[in-house]
mmCIF file of N, CA, C and O in Angstrom:
data_model
loop_
_atom_site.group_PDB
_atom_site.id
_atom_site.type_symbol
_atom_site.label_atom_id
_atom_site.label_comp_id
_atom_site.label_asym_id
_atom_site.label_seq_id
_atom_site.Cartn_x
_atom_site.Cartn_y
_atom_site.Cartn_z
ATOM 1 N N ALA A 472 0.787 -1.182 -0.003
ATOM 2 C CA ALA A 472 -0.025 0.000 -0.001
ATOM 3 C C ALA A 472 0.846 1.271 -0.017
ATOM 4 O O ALA A 472 0.544 2.203 -0.675
ATOM 5 N N PHE A 473 1.979 1.225 0.779
ATOM 6 C CA PHE A 473 2.829 2.386 0.830
ATOM 7 C C PHE A 473 3.538 2.627 -0.525
ATOM 8 O O PHE A 473 3.734 3.767 -0.908
ATOM 9 N N LYS A 474 3.923 1.535 -1.182
ATOM 10 C CA LYS A 474 4.531 1.676 -2.506
ATOM 11 C C LYS A 474 3.595 2.356 -3.479
ATOM 12 O O LYS A 474 3.946 3.270 -4.215
ATOM 13 N N SER A 475 2.348 1.910 -3.477
ATOM 14 C CA SER A 475 1.336 2.449 -4.374
ATOM 15 C C SER A 475 1.042 3.936 -4.067
ATOM 16 O O SER A 475 1.002 4.794 -4.992
ATOM 17 N N ARG A 476 0.852 4.230 -2.796
ATOM 18 C CA ARG A 476 0.545 5.563 -2.428
ATOM 19 C C ARG A 476 1.785 6.476 -2.700
ATOM 20 O O ARG A 476 1.622 7.622 -3.168
ATOM 21 N N GLY A 477 2.981 5.963 -2.509
ATOM 22 C CA GLY A 477 4.176 6.683 -2.823
ATOM 23 C C GLY A 477 4.254 7.008 -4.327
ATOM 24 O O GLY A 477 4.642 8.083 -4.719
ATOM 25 N N GLY A 478 3.852 6.039 -5.123
ATOM 26 C CA GLY A 478 3.851 6.214 -6.566
ATOM 27 C C GLY A 478 2.845 7.328 -6.985
ATOM 28 O O GLY A 478 3.149 8.144 -7.869
ATOM 29 N N ILE A 479 1.691 7.307 -6.377
ATOM 30 C CA ILE A 479 0.679 8.306 -6.662
ATOM 31 C C ILE A 479 1.204 9.694 -6.262
ATOM 32 O O ILE A 479 1.072 10.672 -7.025
ATOM 33 N N ARG A 480 1.807 9.768 -5.100
ATOM 34 C CA ARG A 480 2.311 11.067 -4.643
ATOM 35 C C ARG A 480 3.498 11.550 -5.501
ATOM 36 O O ARG A 480 3.651 12.705 -5.769
ATOM 37 N N PHE A 481 4.299 10.576 -5.939
ATOM 38 C CA PHE A 481 5.401 10.905 -6.885
ATOM 39 C C PHE A 481 4.824 11.530 -8.164
ATOM 40 O O PHE A 481 5.314 12.540 -8.637
ATOM 41 N N ASP A 482 3.805 10.888 -8.719
ATOM 42 C CA ASP A 482 3.165 11.358 -9.943
ATOM 43 C C ASP A 482 2.551 12.758 -9.739
ATOM 44 O O ASP A 482 2.518 13.561 -10.688
ATOM 45 N N ARG A 483 2.089 13.060 -8.551
ATOM 46 C CA ARG A 483 1.495 14.336 -8.233
ATOM 47 C C ARG A 483 2.579 15.388 -7.828
ATOM 48 O O ARG A 483 2.216 16.459 -7.381
ATOM 49 N N GLN A 484 3.798 15.009 -7.900
ATOM 50 C CA GLN A 484 4.958 15.826 -7.545
ATOM 51 C C GLN A 484 4.963 16.206 -6.063
ATOM 52 O O GLN A 484 5.482 17.247 -5.670
ATOM 53 N N GLN A 485 4.409 15.345 -5.246
ATOM 54 C CA GLN A 485 4.431 15.535 -3.760
ATOM 55 C C GLN A 485 5.603 14.649 -3.257
ATOM 56 O O GLN A 485 5.444 13.648 -2.599
ATOM 57 N N TYR A 486 6.802 15.115 -3.568
ATOM 58 C CA TYR A 486 8.008 14.298 -3.387
ATOM 59 C C TYR A 486 8.301 13.972 -1.936
ATOM 60 O O TYR A 486 8.670 12.821 -1.617
ATOM 61 N N ARG A 487 8.164 14.921 -1.019
ATOM 62 C CA ARG A 487 8.434 14.636 0.345
ATOM 63 C C ARG A 487 7.495 13.582 0.915
ATOM 64 O O ARG A 487 7.937 12.691 1.652
ATOM 65 N N ASP A 488 6.202 13.645 0.599
ATOM 66 C CA ASP A 488 5.296 12.638 1.060
ATOM 67 C C ASP A 488 5.575 11.306 0.394
ATOM 68 O O ASP A 488 5.475 10.234 1.031
ATOM 69 N N ALA A 489 5.954 11.319 -0.887
ATOM 70 C CA ALA A 489 6.337 10.105 -1.561
ATOM 71 C C ALA A 489 7.529 9.423 -0.927
ATOM 72 O O ALA A 489 7.527 8.207 -0.721
ATOM 73 N N ILE A 490 8.517 10.207 -0.543
ATOM 74 C CA ILE A 490 9.707 9.668 0.103
ATOM 75 C C ILE A 490 9.321 9.001 1.435
ATOM 76 O O ILE A 490 9.816 7.941 1.758
ATOM 77 N N ALA A 491 8.446 9.639 2.200
ATOM 78 C CA ALA A 491 8.034 9.057 3.487
ATOM 79 C C ALA A 491 7.329 7.715 3.216
ATOM 80 O O ALA A 491 7.564 6.715 3.940
ATOM 81 N N ASP A 492 6.461 7.645 2.206
ATOM 82 C CA ASP A 492 5.743 6.387 1.890
ATOM 83 C C ASP A 492 6.756 5.326 1.435
ATOM 84 O O ASP A 492 6.658 4.178 1.783
ATOM 85 N N PHE A 493 7.719 5.735 0.597
ATOM 86 C CA PHE A 493 8.718 4.762 0.137
ATOM 87 C C PHE A 493 9.563 4.258 1.249
ATOM 88 O O PHE A 493 9.940 3.058 1.313
ATOM 89 N N ASN A 494 9.871 5.099 2.251
ATOM 90 C CA ASN A 494 10.619 4.627 3.441
ATOM 91 C C ASN A 494 9.822 3.552 4.174
ATOM 92 O O ASN A 494 10.396 2.584 4.651
ATOM 93 N N GLN A 495 8.522 3.789 4.309
ATOM 94 C CA GLN A 495 7.691 2.759 4.994
ATOM 95 C C GLN A 495 7.650 1.462 4.181
ATOM 96 O O GLN A 495 7.750 0.394 4.781
ATOM 97 N N ALA A 496 7.543 1.573 2.879
ATOM 98 C CA ALA A 496 7.514 0.373 2.035
ATOM 99 C C ALA A 496 8.813 -0.390 2.128
ATOM 100 O O ALA A 496 8.832 -1.607 2.268
ATOM 101 N N ILE A 497 9.945 0.342 2.154
ATOM 102 C CA ILE A 497 11.257 -0.284 2.279
ATOM 103 C C ILE A 497 11.370 -1.043 3.557
ATOM 104 O O ILE A 497 11.845 -2.189 3.626
ATOM 105 N N ALA A 498 10.925 -0.452 4.653
ATOM 106 C CA ALA A 498 10.972 -1.108 5.953
ATOM 107 C C ALA A 498 10.149 -2.400 5.949
ATOM 108 O O ALA A 498 10.574 -3.453 6.468
ATOM 109 N N ILE A 499 8.979 -2.354 5.387
ATOM 110 C CA ILE A 499 8.118 -3.531 5.317
ATOM 111 C C ILE A 499 8.752 -4.616 4.448
ATOM 112 O O ILE A 499 8.762 -5.815 4.816
ATOM 113 N N TYR A 500 9.272 -4.202 3.300
ATOM 114 C CA TYR A 500 9.948 -5.179 2.386
ATOM 115 C C TYR A 500 11.120 -5.860 3.110
ATOM 116 O O TYR A 500 11.322 -7.068 2.948
ATOM 117 N N GLN A 501 11.898 -5.123 3.856
ATOM 118 C CA GLN A 501 13.042 -5.680 4.546
ATOM 119 C C GLN A 501 12.603 -6.723 5.594
ATOM 120 O O GLN A 501 13.270 -7.762 5.700
ATOM 121 N N VAL A 502 11.548 -6.449 6.285
ATOM 122 C CA VAL A 502 11.036 -7.428 7.238
ATOM 123 C C VAL A 502 10.580 -8.673 6.516
ATOM 124 O O VAL A 502 10.848 -9.831 6.915
ATOM 125 N N SER A 503 9.850 -8.480 5.413
ATOM 126 C CA SER A 503 9.338 -9.563 4.588
ATOM 127 C C SER A 503 10.476 -10.483 4.080
ATOM 128 O O SER A 503 10.322 -11.712 4.055
ATOM 129 N N LEU A 504 11.585 -9.870 3.655
ATOM 130 C CA LEU A 504 12.733 -10.680 3.164
ATOM 131 C C LEU A 504 13.208 -11.643 4.240
ATOM 132 O O LEU A 504 13.487 -12.800 3.985
ATOM 133 N N GLY A 505 13.362 -11.115 5.450
ATOM 134 C CA GLY A 505 13.791 -11.969 6.561
ATOM 135 C C GLY A 505 12.801 -13.104 6.834
ATOM 136 O O GLY A 505 13.206 -14.256 7.107
ATOM 137 N N GLU A 506 11.550 -12.808 6.749
ATOM 138 C CA GLU A 506 10.499 -13.774 7.038
ATOM 139 C C GLU A 506 10.479 -14.880 5.971
ATOM 140 O O GLU A 506 10.381 -16.065 6.266
ATOM 141 N N PHE A 507 10.624 -14.510 4.698
ATOM 142 C CA PHE A 507 10.641 -15.503 3.668
ATOM 143 C C PHE A 507 11.855 -16.441 3.765
ATOM 144 O O PHE A 507 11.749 -17.654 3.553
ATOM 145 N N GLU A 508 12.998 -15.839 4.103
ATOM 146 C CA GLU A 508 14.202 -16.691 4.247
ATOM 147 C C GLU A 508 14.004 -17.628 5.439
ATOM 148 O O GLU A 508 14.402 -18.822 5.375
ATOM 149 N N ALA A 509 13.482 -17.133 6.526
ATOM 150 C CA ALA A 509 13.290 -17.993 7.703
ATOM 151 C C ALA A 509 12.292 -19.138 7.402
ATOM 152 O O ALA A 509 12.555 -20.284 7.792
ATOM 153 N N LYS A 510 11.241 -18.829 6.680
ATOM 154 C CA LYS A 510 10.322 -19.867 6.291
ATOM 155 C C LYS A 510 10.903 -20.877 5.346
ATOM 156 O O LYS A 510 10.620 -22.068 5.431
ATOM 157 N N ALA A 511 11.780 -20.406 4.468
ATOM 158 C CA ALA A 511 12.490 -21.312 3.564
ATOM 159 C C ALA A 511 13.369 -22.285 4.314
ATOM 160 O O ALA A 511 13.409 -23.472 4.027
ATOM 161 N N LYS A 512 14.130 -21.724 5.247
ATOM 162 C CA LYS A 512 15.010 -22.603 6.057
ATOM 163 C C LYS A 512 14.198 -23.609 6.888
ATOM 164 O O LYS A 512 14.595 -24.752 7.034
ATOM 165 N N GLU A 513 13.119 -23.136 7.423
ATOM 166 C CA GLU A 513 12.228 -24.007 8.215
ATOM 167 C C GLU A 513 11.686 -25.142 7.325
ATOM 168 O O GLU A 513 11.650 -26.309 7.757
ATOM 169 N N ALA A 514 11.265 -24.786 6.127
ATOM 170 C CA ALA A 514 10.747 -25.816 5.222
ATOM 171 C C ALA A 514 11.796 -26.818 4.823
ATOM 172 O O ALA A 514 11.553 -28.043 4.776
ATOM 173 N N GLU A 515 13.003 -26.319 4.597
ATOM 174 C CA GLU A 515 14.146 -27.266 4.271
ATOM 175 C C GLU A 515 14.413 -28.184 5.440
ATOM 176 O O GLU A 515 14.695 -29.370 5.205
ATOM 177 N N ALA A 516 14.347 -27.678 6.624
ATOM 178 C CA ALA A 516 14.630 -28.540 7.812
ATOM 179 C C ALA A 516 13.597 -29.653 7.913
ATOM 180 O O ALA A 516 13.913 -30.714 8.438
ATOM 181 N N MET A 517 12.362 -29.399 7.434
ATOM 182 C CA MET A 517 11.289 -30.417 7.453
ATOM 183 C C MET A 517 11.282 -31.179 6.099
ATOM 184 O O MET A 517 10.335 -31.951 5.865
ATOM 185 N N ASN A 518 12.299 -30.975 5.273
ATOM 186 C CA ASN A 518 12.407 -31.638 3.973
ATOM 187 C C ASN A 518 11.248 -31.323 3.030
ATOM 188 O O ASN A 518 10.820 -32.133 2.250
ATOM 189 N N LEU A 519 10.734 -30.122 3.128
ATOM 190 C CA LEU A 519 9.650 -29.624 2.265
ATOM 191 C C LEU A 519 10.324 -28.726 1.203
ATOM 192 O O LEU A 519 10.289 -27.504 1.266
ATOM 193 N N LEU A 520 10.961 -29.354 0.264
ATOM 194 C CA LEU A 520 11.784 -28.656 -0.686
ATOM 195 C C LEU A 520 10.960 -27.754 -1.653
ATOM 196 O O LEU A 520 11.439 -26.694 -2.008
ATOM 197 N N ARG A 521 9.781 -28.186 -2.043
ATOM 198 C CA ARG A 521 8.959 -27.347 -2.871
ATOM 199 C C ARG A 521 8.555 -26.062 -2.180
ATOM 200 O O ARG A 521 8.607 -24.993 -2.756
ATOM 201 N N LYS A 522 8.207 -26.191 -0.901
ATOM 202 C CA LYS A 522 7.841 -25.001 -0.153
ATOM 203 C C LYS A 522 9.039 -24.092 0.020
ATOM 204 O O LYS A 522 8.904 -22.845 -0.096
ATOM 205 N N ALA A 523 10.195 -24.658 0.269
ATOM 206 C CA ALA A 523 11.397 -23.850 0.425
ATOM 207 C C ALA A 523 11.695 -23.110 -0.883
ATOM 208 O O ALA A 523 12.047 -21.895 -0.848
ATOM 209 N N THR A 524 11.576 -23.778 -2.016
ATOM 210 C CA THR A 524 11.795 -23.140 -3.283
ATOM 211 C C THR A 524 10.796 -22.017 -3.512
ATOM 212 O O THR A 524 11.152 -20.904 -3.980
ATOM 213 N N ASN A 525 9.537 -22.270 -3.195
ATOM 214 C CA ASN A 525 8.505 -21.250 -3.321
ATOM 215 C C ASN A 525 8.819 -20.017 -2.476
ATOM 216 O O ASN A 525 8.666 -18.908 -2.951
ATOM 217 N N MET A 526 9.239 -20.225 -1.263
ATOM 218 C CA MET A 526 9.579 -19.105 -0.365
ATOM 219 C C MET A 526 10.750 -18.291 -0.935
ATOM 220 O O MET A 526 10.759 -17.034 -0.869
ATOM 221 N N ARG A 527 11.702 -18.962 -1.494
ATOM 222 C CA ARG A 527 12.868 -18.295 -2.069
ATOM 223 C C ARG A 527 12.453 -17.516 -3.349
ATOM 224 O O ARG A 527 12.996 -16.414 -3.644
ATOM 225 N N GLN A 528 11.536 -18.056 -4.107
ATOM 226 C CA GLN A 528 11.035 -17.320 -5.280
ATOM 227 C C GLN A 528 10.305 -16.078 -4.824
ATOM 228 O O GLN A 528 10.450 -15.021 -5.463
ATOM 229 N N ARG A 529 9.473 -16.197 -3.813
ATOM 230 C CA ARG A 529 8.747 -15.036 -3.270
ATOM 231 C C ARG A 529 9.743 -13.995 -2.766
ATOM 232 O O ARG A 529 9.557 -12.812 -2.973
ATOM 233 N N LYS A 530 10.793 -14.497 -2.124
ATOM 234 C CA LYS A 530 11.818 -13.543 -1.636
ATOM 235 C C LYS A 530 12.455 -12.798 -2.759
ATOM 236 O O LYS A 530 12.687 -11.590 -2.682
ATOM 237 N N ALA A 531 12.771 -13.496 -3.870
ATOM 238 C CA ALA A 531 13.323 -12.827 -5.066
ATOM 239 C C ALA A 531 12.378 -11.793 -5.631
ATOM 240 O O ALA A 531 12.830 -10.681 -6.060
ATOM 241 N N GLN A 532 11.060 -12.041 -5.597
ATOM 242 C CA GLN A 532 10.119 -11.061 -6.124
ATOM 243 C C GLN A 532 10.103 -9.828 -5.189
ATOM 244 O O GLN A 532 10.077 -8.676 -5.713
ATOM 245 N N VAL A 533 10.176 -10.036 -3.909
ATOM 246 C CA VAL A 533 10.217 -8.934 -2.937
ATOM 247 C C VAL A 533 11.506 -8.138 -3.131
ATOM 248 O O VAL A 533 11.487 -6.860 -3.068
ATOM 249 N N GLU A 534 12.614 -8.800 -3.361
ATOM 250 C CA GLU A 534 13.882 -8.090 -3.595
ATOM 251 C C GLU A 534 13.769 -7.214 -4.816
ATOM 252 O O GLU A 534 14.285 -6.081 -4.816
ATOM 253 N N ALA A 535 13.118 -7.682 -5.879
ATOM 254 C CA ALA A 535 12.967 -6.890 -7.086
ATOM 255 C C ALA A 535 12.084 -5.677 -6.832
ATOM 256 O O ALA A 535 12.379 -4.570 -7.248
ATOM 257 N N GLU A 536 11.010 -5.863 -6.050
ATOM 258 C CA GLU A 536 10.139 -4.722 -5.700
ATOM 259 C C GLU A 536 10.885 -3.734 -4.852
ATOM 260 O O GLU A 536 10.740 -2.518 -5.011
ATOM 261 N N LEU A 537 11.694 -4.243 -3.926
ATOM 262 C CA LEU A 537 12.466 -3.375 -3.023
ATOM 263 C C LEU A 537 13.416 -2.539 -3.862
ATOM 264 O O LEU A 537 13.546 -1.321 -3.595
ATOM 265 N N GLN A 538 14.068 -3.126 -4.821
ATOM 266 C CA GLN A 538 14.998 -2.360 -5.669
ATOM 267 C C GLN A 538 14.259 -1.266 -6.438
ATOM 268 O O GLN A 538 14.759 -0.123 -6.534
ATOM 269 N N LEU A 539 13.100 -1.559 -6.936
ATOM 270 C CA LEU A 539 12.298 -0.592 -7.692
ATOM 271 C C LEU A 539 11.905 0.579 -6.763
ATOM 272 O O LEU A 539 12.020 1.757 -7.155
ATOM 273 N N VAL A 540 11.478 0.258 -5.535
ATOM 274 C CA VAL A 540 11.129 1.324 -4.607
ATOM 275 C C VAL A 540 12.313 2.179 -4.279
ATOM 276 O O VAL A 540 12.200 3.414 -4.215
ATOM 277 N N ARG A 541 13.445 1.568 -4.047
ATOM 278 C CA ARG A 541 14.672 2.332 -3.738
ATOM 279 C C ARG A 541 15.025 3.284 -4.881
ATOM 280 O O ARG A 541 15.443 4.441 -4.668
ATOM 281 N N GLU A 542 14.927 2.778 -6.108
ATOM 282 C CA GLU A 542 15.256 3.607 -7.268
ATOM 283 C C GLU A 542 14.281 4.819 -7.428
ATOM 284 O O GLU A 542 14.690 5.936 -7.663
ATOM 285 N N THR A 543 13.009 4.535 -7.203
ATOM 286 C CA THR A 543 12.005 5.594 -7.296
ATOM 287 C C THR A 543 12.179 6.602 -6.174
ATOM 288 O O THR A 543 12.053 7.816 -6.362
ATOM 289 N N LYS A 544 12.527 6.119 -4.971
ATOM 290 C CA LYS A 544 12.747 7.034 -3.866
ATOM 291 C C LYS A 544 13.946 7.923 -4.185
ATOM 292 O O LYS A 544 13.914 9.147 -3.885
ATOM 293 N N LYS A 545 14.966 7.406 -4.795
ATOM 294 C CA LYS A 545 16.154 8.144 -5.157
ATOM 295 C C LYS A 545 15.769 9.285 -6.130
ATOM 296 O O LYS A 545 16.217 10.425 -6.011
ATOM 297 N N LYS A 546 14.903 8.950 -7.107
ATOM 298 C CA LYS A 546 14.456 9.975 -8.061
ATOM 299 C C LYS A 546 13.655 11.057 -7.324
ATOM 300 O O LYS A 546 13.813 12.252 -7.593
ATOM 301 N N ALA A 547 12.796 10.642 -6.383
ATOM 302 C CA ALA A 547 12.009 11.600 -5.621
ATOM 303 C C ALA A 547 12.937 12.535 -4.815
ATOM 304 O O ALA A 547 12.660 13.736 -4.714
ATOM 305 N N GLU A 548 13.973 11.956 -4.230
ATOM 306 C CA GLU A 548 14.932 12.772 -3.463
ATOM 307 C C GLU A 548 15.623 13.812 -4.341
ATOM 308 O O GLU A 548 15.785 14.951 -3.930
ATOM 309 N N SER A 549 15.991 13.388 -5.561
ATOM 310 C CA SER A 549 16.658 14.374 -6.456
ATOM 311 C C SER A 549 15.690 15.420 -6.929
ATOM 312 O O SER A 549 16.067 16.611 -7.108
ATOM 313 N N LEU A 550 14.413 15.070 -7.108
ATOM 314 C CA LEU A 550 13.415 16.024 -7.594
ATOM 315 C C LEU A 550 12.918 16.934 -6.470
ATOM 316 O O LEU A 550 12.419 18.030 -6.747
ATOM 317 N N ALA A 551 13.039 16.483 -5.210
ATOM 318 C CA ALA A 551 12.603 17.289 -4.089
ATOM 319 C C ALA A 551 13.473 18.510 -3.903
ATOM 320 O O ALA A 551 13.068 19.490 -3.247
ATOM 321 N N GLY A 552 14.644 18.466 -4.459
ATOM 322 C CA GLY A 552 15.547 19.602 -4.377
ATOM 323 C C GLY A 552 16.388 19.578 -3.124
ATOM 324 O O GLY A 552 16.239 18.740 -2.238
ATOM 325 N N PRO A 553 17.307 20.570 -3.029
ATOM 326 C CA PRO A 553 18.243 20.588 -1.895
ATOM 327 C C PRO A 553 17.642 20.979 -0.550
ATOM 328 O O PRO A 553 18.243 20.717 0.467
ATOM 329 N N GLY A 554 16.431 21.519 -0.522
ATOM 330 C CA GLY A 554 15.850 21.981 0.734
ATOM 331 C C GLY A 554 15.053 20.934 1.475
ATOM 332 O O GLY A 554 14.533 21.191 2.560
ATOM 333 N N TRP A 555 14.893 19.757 0.919
ATOM 334 C CA TRP A 555 14.055 18.742 1.603
ATOM 335 C C TRP A 555 14.822 18.127 2.744
ATOM 336 O O TRP A 555 16.019 18.008 2.782
ATOM 337 N N ILE A 556 14.073 17.669 3.734
ATOM 338 C CA ILE A 556 14.663 17.050 4.936
ATOM 339 C C ILE A 556 14.653 15.589 4.739
ATOM 340 O O ILE A 556 13.638 14.967 4.404
ATOM 341 N N ARG A 557 15.800 14.962 4.975
ATOM 342 C CA ARG A 557 15.938 13.501 4.803
ATOM 343 C C ARG A 557 15.064 12.813 5.853
ATOM 344 O O ARG A 557 15.168 13.041 7.045
ATOM 345 N N LEU A 558 14.201 11.936 5.382
ATOM 346 C CA LEU A 558 13.326 11.211 6.272
ATOM 347 C C LEU A 558 13.761 9.788 6.390
ATOM 348 O O LEU A 558 14.188 9.171 5.448
ATOM 349 N N ARG A 559 13.680 9.244 7.573
ATOM 350 C CA ARG A 559 14.092 7.856 7.788
ATOM 351 C C ARG A 559 12.941 7.072 8.265
ATOM 352 O O ARG A 559 12.091 7.437 8.938
#
């Protein structure tokens, strides 16, 4: 949801708000990455190799989304100009 809202705000040239939304999305994606890897390891330990493979595929999808959000956030930061306050 934060990625989508950030994209809308980016399109509306509300760069500071977009950056804040992208930061939220990045934080959520980072947590998700750890969860998918943990689930994959857990599935491997139970010899559920299909499930482990599926979790790693989902993790790869999230990594791709995370990269896209980071790139868009970087564009928003450059368009926000030198006077914007860095949000974490």
